[in-house]
Amino acid sequence: MRILEGKIILQGDEKVAIICSRFNHIITDRLVEGAKDSFLRHGGNADLLDIVLAPGAWELPFVLDRLLKKGQYQGICALGAVIRGGTPHFDYVSAETTKGIANTTLQYGVPVSFGVLTTDNIEQAIDRAGAKVGNKGFEAMNSLIELMDLCKAI
């Protein structure tokens, strides 16, 4: 039996992008810091890391599509924060952001990780951006690095 799995290690020559929504920047700035930390800790070259800021989560699938069309990246880490409010707006934005990123990813065959928080309140978002529950940006970059390595093994 053969088991294929990726390792969380970079060779140092992989070009990677972090795309992140600026909306809820108090949260998303921390997610980006976590993702950068993971990238550098696991052997990434800072000169090969691009950070692309989209206005909000809704725009992430469009930005992802544009970046993937260019064919310059071996992987992209998508980050953002959608926090529930008093209207159904949260449901539409979170659902379409998730579907848009998933659909775009499948079109291009390039590893993309999903680190868009969808939380009920600001406290949950803070907890997931480095407080009580770790940093989901760090975890999303870990997933991307592992997926990139797995794709090489496949």
PDB file of C-alpha atoms in Angstrom:
ATOM      1  CA  MET A   1       0.000   0.000   0.000  1.00  0.00           C
ATOM      2  CA  ARG A   2       1.199   3.462  -0.863  1.00  0.00           C
ATOM      3  CA  ILE A   3       0.193   6.543   1.114  1.00  0.00           C
ATOM      4  CA  LEU A   4       0.731   9.956  -0.403  1.00  0.00           C
ATOM      5  CA  GLU A   5       0.723  12.974   1.863  1.00  0.00           C
ATOM      6  CA  GLY A   6       2.335  16.366   1.911  1.00  0.00           C
ATOM      7  CA  LYS A   7       4.805  17.799   4.344  1.00  0.00           C
ATOM      8  CA  ILE A   8       4.718  21.297   5.749  1.00  0.00           C
ATOM      9  CA  ILE A   9       7.988  22.399   4.223  1.00  0.00           C
ATOM     10  CA  LEU A  10       8.925  24.747   1.405  1.00  0.00           C
ATOM     11  CA  GLN A  11      12.007  24.507  -0.768  1.00  0.00           C
ATOM     12  CA  GLY A  12      12.451  28.286  -0.782  1.00  0.00           C
ATOM     13  CA  ASP A  13      11.771  28.765  -4.486  1.00  0.00           C
ATOM     14  CA  GLU A  14       7.967  28.623  -4.455  1.00  0.00           C
ATOM     15  CA  LYS A  15       6.145  31.830  -5.351  1.00  0.00           C
ATOM     16  CA  VAL A  16       3.090  32.213  -3.129  1.00  0.00           C
ATOM     17  CA  ALA A  17       0.424  34.867  -2.703  1.00  0.00           C
ATOM     18  CA  ILE A  18      -1.734  35.742   0.235  1.00  0.00           C
ATOM     19  CA  ILE A  19      -4.979  37.379  -0.798  1.00  0.00           C
ATOM     20  CA  CYS A  20      -6.889  39.031   1.977  1.00  0.00           C
ATOM     21  CA  SER A  21      -9.885  41.277   2.377  1.00  0.00           C
ATOM     22  CA  ARG A  22      -9.264  44.656   3.993  1.00  0.00           C
ATOM     23  CA  PHE A  23     -12.762  44.736   5.490  1.00  0.00           C
ATOM     24  CA  ASN A  24     -12.578  43.906   9.211  1.00  0.00           C
ATOM     25  CA  HIS A  25      -8.869  44.767   8.996  1.00  0.00           C
ATOM     26  CA  ILE A  26      -8.423  44.551  12.762  1.00  0.00           C
ATOM     27  CA  ILE A  27      -8.943  40.812  12.304  1.00  0.00           C
ATOM     28  CA  THR A  28      -7.540  40.273   8.818  1.00  0.00           C
ATOM     29  CA  ASP A  29      -4.251  42.058   9.551  1.00  0.00           C
ATOM     30  CA  ARG A  30      -3.597  39.441  12.228  1.00  0.00           C
ATOM     31  CA  LEU A  31      -4.510  36.619   9.843  1.00  0.00           C
ATOM     32  CA  VAL A  32      -1.990  37.936   7.308  1.00  0.00           C
ATOM     33  CA  GLU A  33       0.698  38.145   9.994  1.00  0.00           C
ATOM     34  CA  GLY A  34       0.010  34.526  10.938  1.00  0.00           C
ATOM     35  CA  ALA A  35       0.182  33.385   7.316  1.00  0.00           C
ATOM     36  CA  LYS A  36       3.453  35.251   6.739  1.00  0.00           C
ATOM     37  CA  ASP A  37       4.882  33.711   9.902  1.00  0.00           C
ATOM     38  CA  SER A  38       4.008  30.199   8.719  1.00  0.00           C
ATOM     39  CA  PHE A  39       5.437  30.832   5.250  1.00  0.00           C
ATOM     40  CA  LEU A  40       8.764  32.047   6.626  1.00  0.00           C
ATOM     41  CA  ARG A  41       9.016  29.414   9.377  1.00  0.00           C
ATOM     42  CA  HIS A  42       8.594  26.611   6.879  1.00  0.00           C
ATOM     43  CA  GLY A  43      11.344  27.703   4.512  1.00  0.00           C
ATOM     44  CA  GLY A  44       9.664  30.294   2.317  1.00  0.00           C
ATOM     45  CA  ASN A  45      11.620  33.106   0.711  1.00  0.00           C
ATOM     46  CA  ALA A  46      10.142  36.498   1.689  1.00  0.00           C
ATOM     47  CA  ASP A  47      11.000  37.860  -1.772  1.00  0.00           C
ATOM     48  CA  LEU A  48       8.662  35.267  -3.298  1.00  0.00           C
ATOM     49  CA  LEU A  49       5.646  36.136  -1.145  1.00  0.00           C
ATOM     50  CA  ASP A  50       3.098  38.615  -2.472  1.00  0.00           C
ATOM     51  CA  ILE A  51       0.276  40.060  -0.413  1.00  0.00           C
ATOM     52  CA  VAL A  52      -2.754  41.210  -2.377  1.00  0.00           C
ATOM     53  CA  LEU A  53      -5.472  43.157  -0.574  1.00  0.00           C
ATOM     54  CA  ALA A  54      -9.053  43.033  -1.820  1.00  0.00           C
ATOM     55  CA  PRO A  55     -11.703  45.474  -0.583  1.00  0.00           C
ATOM     56  CA  GLY A  56     -13.797  42.754   1.060  1.00  0.00           C
ATOM     57  CA  ALA A  57     -14.535  39.039   1.155  1.00  0.00           C
ATOM     58  CA  TRP A  58     -17.030  39.307  -1.702  1.00  0.00           C
ATOM     59  CA  GLU A  59     -14.206  40.396  -4.013  1.00  0.00           C
ATOM     60  CA  LEU A  60     -11.827  37.551  -3.079  1.00  0.00           C
ATOM     61  CA  PRO A  61     -13.033  35.086  -5.773  1.00  0.00           C
ATOM     62  CA  PHE A  62     -12.555  37.721  -8.476  1.00  0.00           C
ATOM     63  CA  VAL A  63      -9.063  38.596  -7.264  1.00  0.00           C
ATOM     64  CA  LEU A  64      -8.216  34.894  -6.969  1.00  0.00           C
ATOM     65  CA  ASP A  65      -9.337  34.319 -10.559  1.00  0.00           C
ATOM     66  CA  ARG A  66      -7.160  37.176 -11.827  1.00  0.00           C
ATOM     67  CA  LEU A  67      -4.093  35.907  -9.969  1.00  0.00           C
ATOM     68  CA  LEU A  68      -4.561  32.318 -11.097  1.00  0.00           C
ATOM     69  CA  LYS A  69      -4.971  33.440 -14.731  1.00  0.00           C
ATOM     70  CA  LYS A  70      -1.507  34.984 -14.572  1.00  0.00           C
ATOM     71  CA  GLY A  71      -0.005  31.586 -13.691  1.00  0.00           C
ATOM     72  CA  GLN A  72       2.741  33.097 -11.524  1.00  0.00           C
ATOM     73  CA  TYR A  73       2.016  31.331  -8.235  1.00  0.00           C
ATOM     74  CA  GLN A  74       2.533  27.793  -6.993  1.00  0.00           C
ATOM     75  CA  GLY A  75      -0.091  28.438  -4.305  1.00  0.00           C
ATOM     76  CA  ILE A  76      -2.456  31.062  -2.930  1.00  0.00           C
ATOM     77  CA  CYS A  77      -3.703  31.496   0.626  1.00  0.00           C
ATOM     78  CA  ALA A  78      -7.113  33.222   0.788  1.00  0.00           C
ATOM     79  CA  LEU A  79      -7.918  35.088   4.003  1.00  0.00           C
ATOM     80  CA  GLY A  80     -10.755  37.261   5.249  1.00  0.00           C
ATOM     81  CA  ALA A  81     -13.317  37.777   7.971  1.00  0.00           C
ATOM     82  CA  VAL A  82     -17.075  37.901   7.595  1.00  0.00           C
ATOM     83  CA  ILE A  83     -18.808  38.656  10.893  1.00  0.00           C
ATOM     84  CA  ARG A  84     -22.528  38.118  11.337  1.00  0.00           C
ATOM     85  CA  GLY A  85     -24.608  41.242  11.790  1.00  0.00           C
ATOM     86  CA  GLY A  86     -28.290  41.888  12.201  1.00  0.00           C
ATOM     87  CA  THR A  87     -29.200  41.371   8.537  1.00  0.00           C
ATOM     88  CA  PRO A  88     -28.984  38.451   6.083  1.00  0.00           C
ATOM     89  CA  HIS A  89     -25.992  40.148   4.399  1.00  0.00           C
ATOM     90  CA  PHE A  90     -23.631  37.788   6.281  1.00  0.00           C
ATOM     91  CA  ASP A  91     -25.318  34.718   4.772  1.00  0.00           C
ATOM     92  CA  TYR A  92     -24.969  35.977   1.209  1.00  0.00           C
ATOM     93  CA  VAL A  93     -21.394  37.194   1.522  1.00  0.00           C
ATOM     94  CA  SER A  94     -20.071  34.155   3.370  1.00  0.00           C
ATOM     95  CA  ALA A  95     -21.811  31.652   1.069  1.00  0.00           C
ATOM     96  CA  GLU A  96     -20.809  33.329  -2.189  1.00  0.00           C
ATOM     97  CA  THR A  97     -17.248  33.937  -1.038  1.00  0.00           C
ATOM     98  CA  THR A  98     -16.890  30.274  -0.130  1.00  0.00           C
ATOM     99  CA  LYS A  99     -18.461  29.022  -3.369  1.00  0.00           C
ATOM    100  CA  GLY A 100     -16.541  31.504  -5.479  1.00  0.00           C
ATOM    101  CA  ILE A 101     -13.176  30.526  -4.025  1.00  0.00           C
ATOM    102  CA  ALA A 102     -13.967  26.808  -4.351  1.00  0.00           C
ATOM    103  CA  ASN A 103     -15.166  27.091  -7.955  1.00  0.00           C
ATOM    104  CA  THR A 104     -12.231  29.237  -9.005  1.00  0.00           C
ATOM    105  CA  THR A 105      -9.739  26.893  -7.369  1.00  0.00           C
ATOM    106  CA  LEU A 106     -11.096  23.890  -9.244  1.00  0.00           C
ATOM    107  CA  GLN A 107     -10.798  25.688 -12.597  1.00  0.00           C
ATOM    108  CA  TYR A 108      -7.043  26.200 -12.409  1.00  0.00           C
ATOM    109  CA  GLY A 109      -5.609  23.218 -10.555  1.00  0.00           C
ATOM    110  CA  VAL A 110      -3.338  25.393  -8.400  1.00  0.00           C
ATOM    111  CA  PRO A 111      -3.352  24.820  -4.632  1.00  0.00           C
ATOM    112  CA  VAL A 112      -5.469  27.349  -2.758  1.00  0.00           C
ATOM    113  CA  SER A 113      -6.169  27.323   0.955  1.00  0.00           C
ATOM    114  CA  PHE A 114      -9.246  28.795   2.602  1.00  0.00           C
ATOM    115  CA  GLY A 115      -8.782  30.952   5.684  1.00  0.00           C
ATOM    116  CA  VAL A 116     -11.869  33.127   5.520  1.00  0.00           C
ATOM    117  CA  LEU A 117     -13.413  33.371   8.960  1.00  0.00           C
ATOM    118  CA  THR A 118     -17.195  33.277   9.174  1.00  0.00           C
ATOM    119  CA  THR A 119     -18.078  34.058  12.754  1.00  0.00           C
ATOM    120  CA  ASP A 120     -21.170  34.973  14.720  1.00  0.00           C
ATOM    121  CA  ASN A 121     -19.483  37.865  16.522  1.00  0.00           C
ATOM    122  CA  ILE A 122     -16.303  39.900  16.851  1.00  0.00           C
ATOM    123  CA  GLU A 123     -15.152  37.915  19.886  1.00  0.00           C
ATOM    124  CA  GLN A 124     -15.095  34.684  17.879  1.00  0.00           C
ATOM    125  CA  ALA A 125     -13.144  36.435  15.132  1.00  0.00           C
ATOM    126  CA  ILE A 126     -10.581  37.778  17.614  1.00  0.00           C
ATOM    127  CA  ASP A 127     -10.196  34.307  19.130  1.00  0.00           C
ATOM    128  CA  ARG A 128      -9.455  32.840  15.677  1.00  0.00           C
ATOM    129  CA  ALA A 129      -7.037  35.608  14.708  1.00  0.00           C
ATOM    130  CA  GLY A 130      -4.490  34.753  17.352  1.00  0.00           C
ATOM    131  CA  ALA A 131      -6.203  34.884  20.717  1.00  0.00           C
ATOM    132  CA  LYS A 132      -7.766  31.755  22.279  1.00  0.00           C
ATOM    133  CA  VAL A 133      -8.089  29.455  19.272  1.00  0.00           C
ATOM    134  CA  GLY A 134      -4.768  30.056  17.517  1.00  0.00           C
ATOM    135  CA  ASN A 135      -4.295  31.978  14.302  1.00  0.00           C
ATOM    136  CA  LYS A 136      -6.343  30.668  11.381  1.00  0.00           C
ATOM    137  CA  GLY A 137      -4.112  32.572   8.944  1.00  0.00           C
ATOM    138  CA  PHE A 138      -1.138  30.528  10.178  1.00  0.00           C
ATOM    139  CA  GLU A 139      -3.198  27.343   9.838  1.00  0.00           C
ATOM    140  CA  ALA A 140      -4.391  28.255   6.331  1.00  0.00           C
ATOM    141  CA  MET A 141      -0.800  28.788   5.185  1.00  0.00           C
ATOM    142  CA  ASN A 142       0.213  25.478   6.788  1.00  0.00           C
ATOM    143  CA  SER A 143      -2.555  23.788   4.785  1.00  0.00           C
ATOM    144  CA  LEU A 144      -1.409  25.488   1.596  1.00  0.00           C
ATOM    145  CA  ILE A 145       2.207  24.436   2.083  1.00  0.00           C
ATOM    146  CA  GLU A 146       1.163  20.846   2.763  1.00  0.00           C
ATOM    147  CA  LEU A 147      -1.149  20.829  -0.268  1.00  0.00           C
ATOM    148  CA  MET A 148       1.598  22.216  -2.512  1.00  0.00           C
ATOM    149  CA  ASP A 149       3.926  19.444  -1.357  1.00  0.00           C
ATOM    150  CA  LEU A 150       1.205  16.817  -1.829  1.00  0.00           C
ATOM    151  CA  CYS A 151       0.631  18.007  -5.397  1.00  0.00           C
ATOM    152  CA  LYS A 152       4.333  17.403  -6.107  1.00  0.00           C
ATOM    153  CA  ALA A 153       4.007  13.853  -4.738  1.00  0.00           C
ATOM    154  CA  ILE A 154       0.930  13.156  -6.860  1.00  0.00           C
TER     155      ILE A 154
END
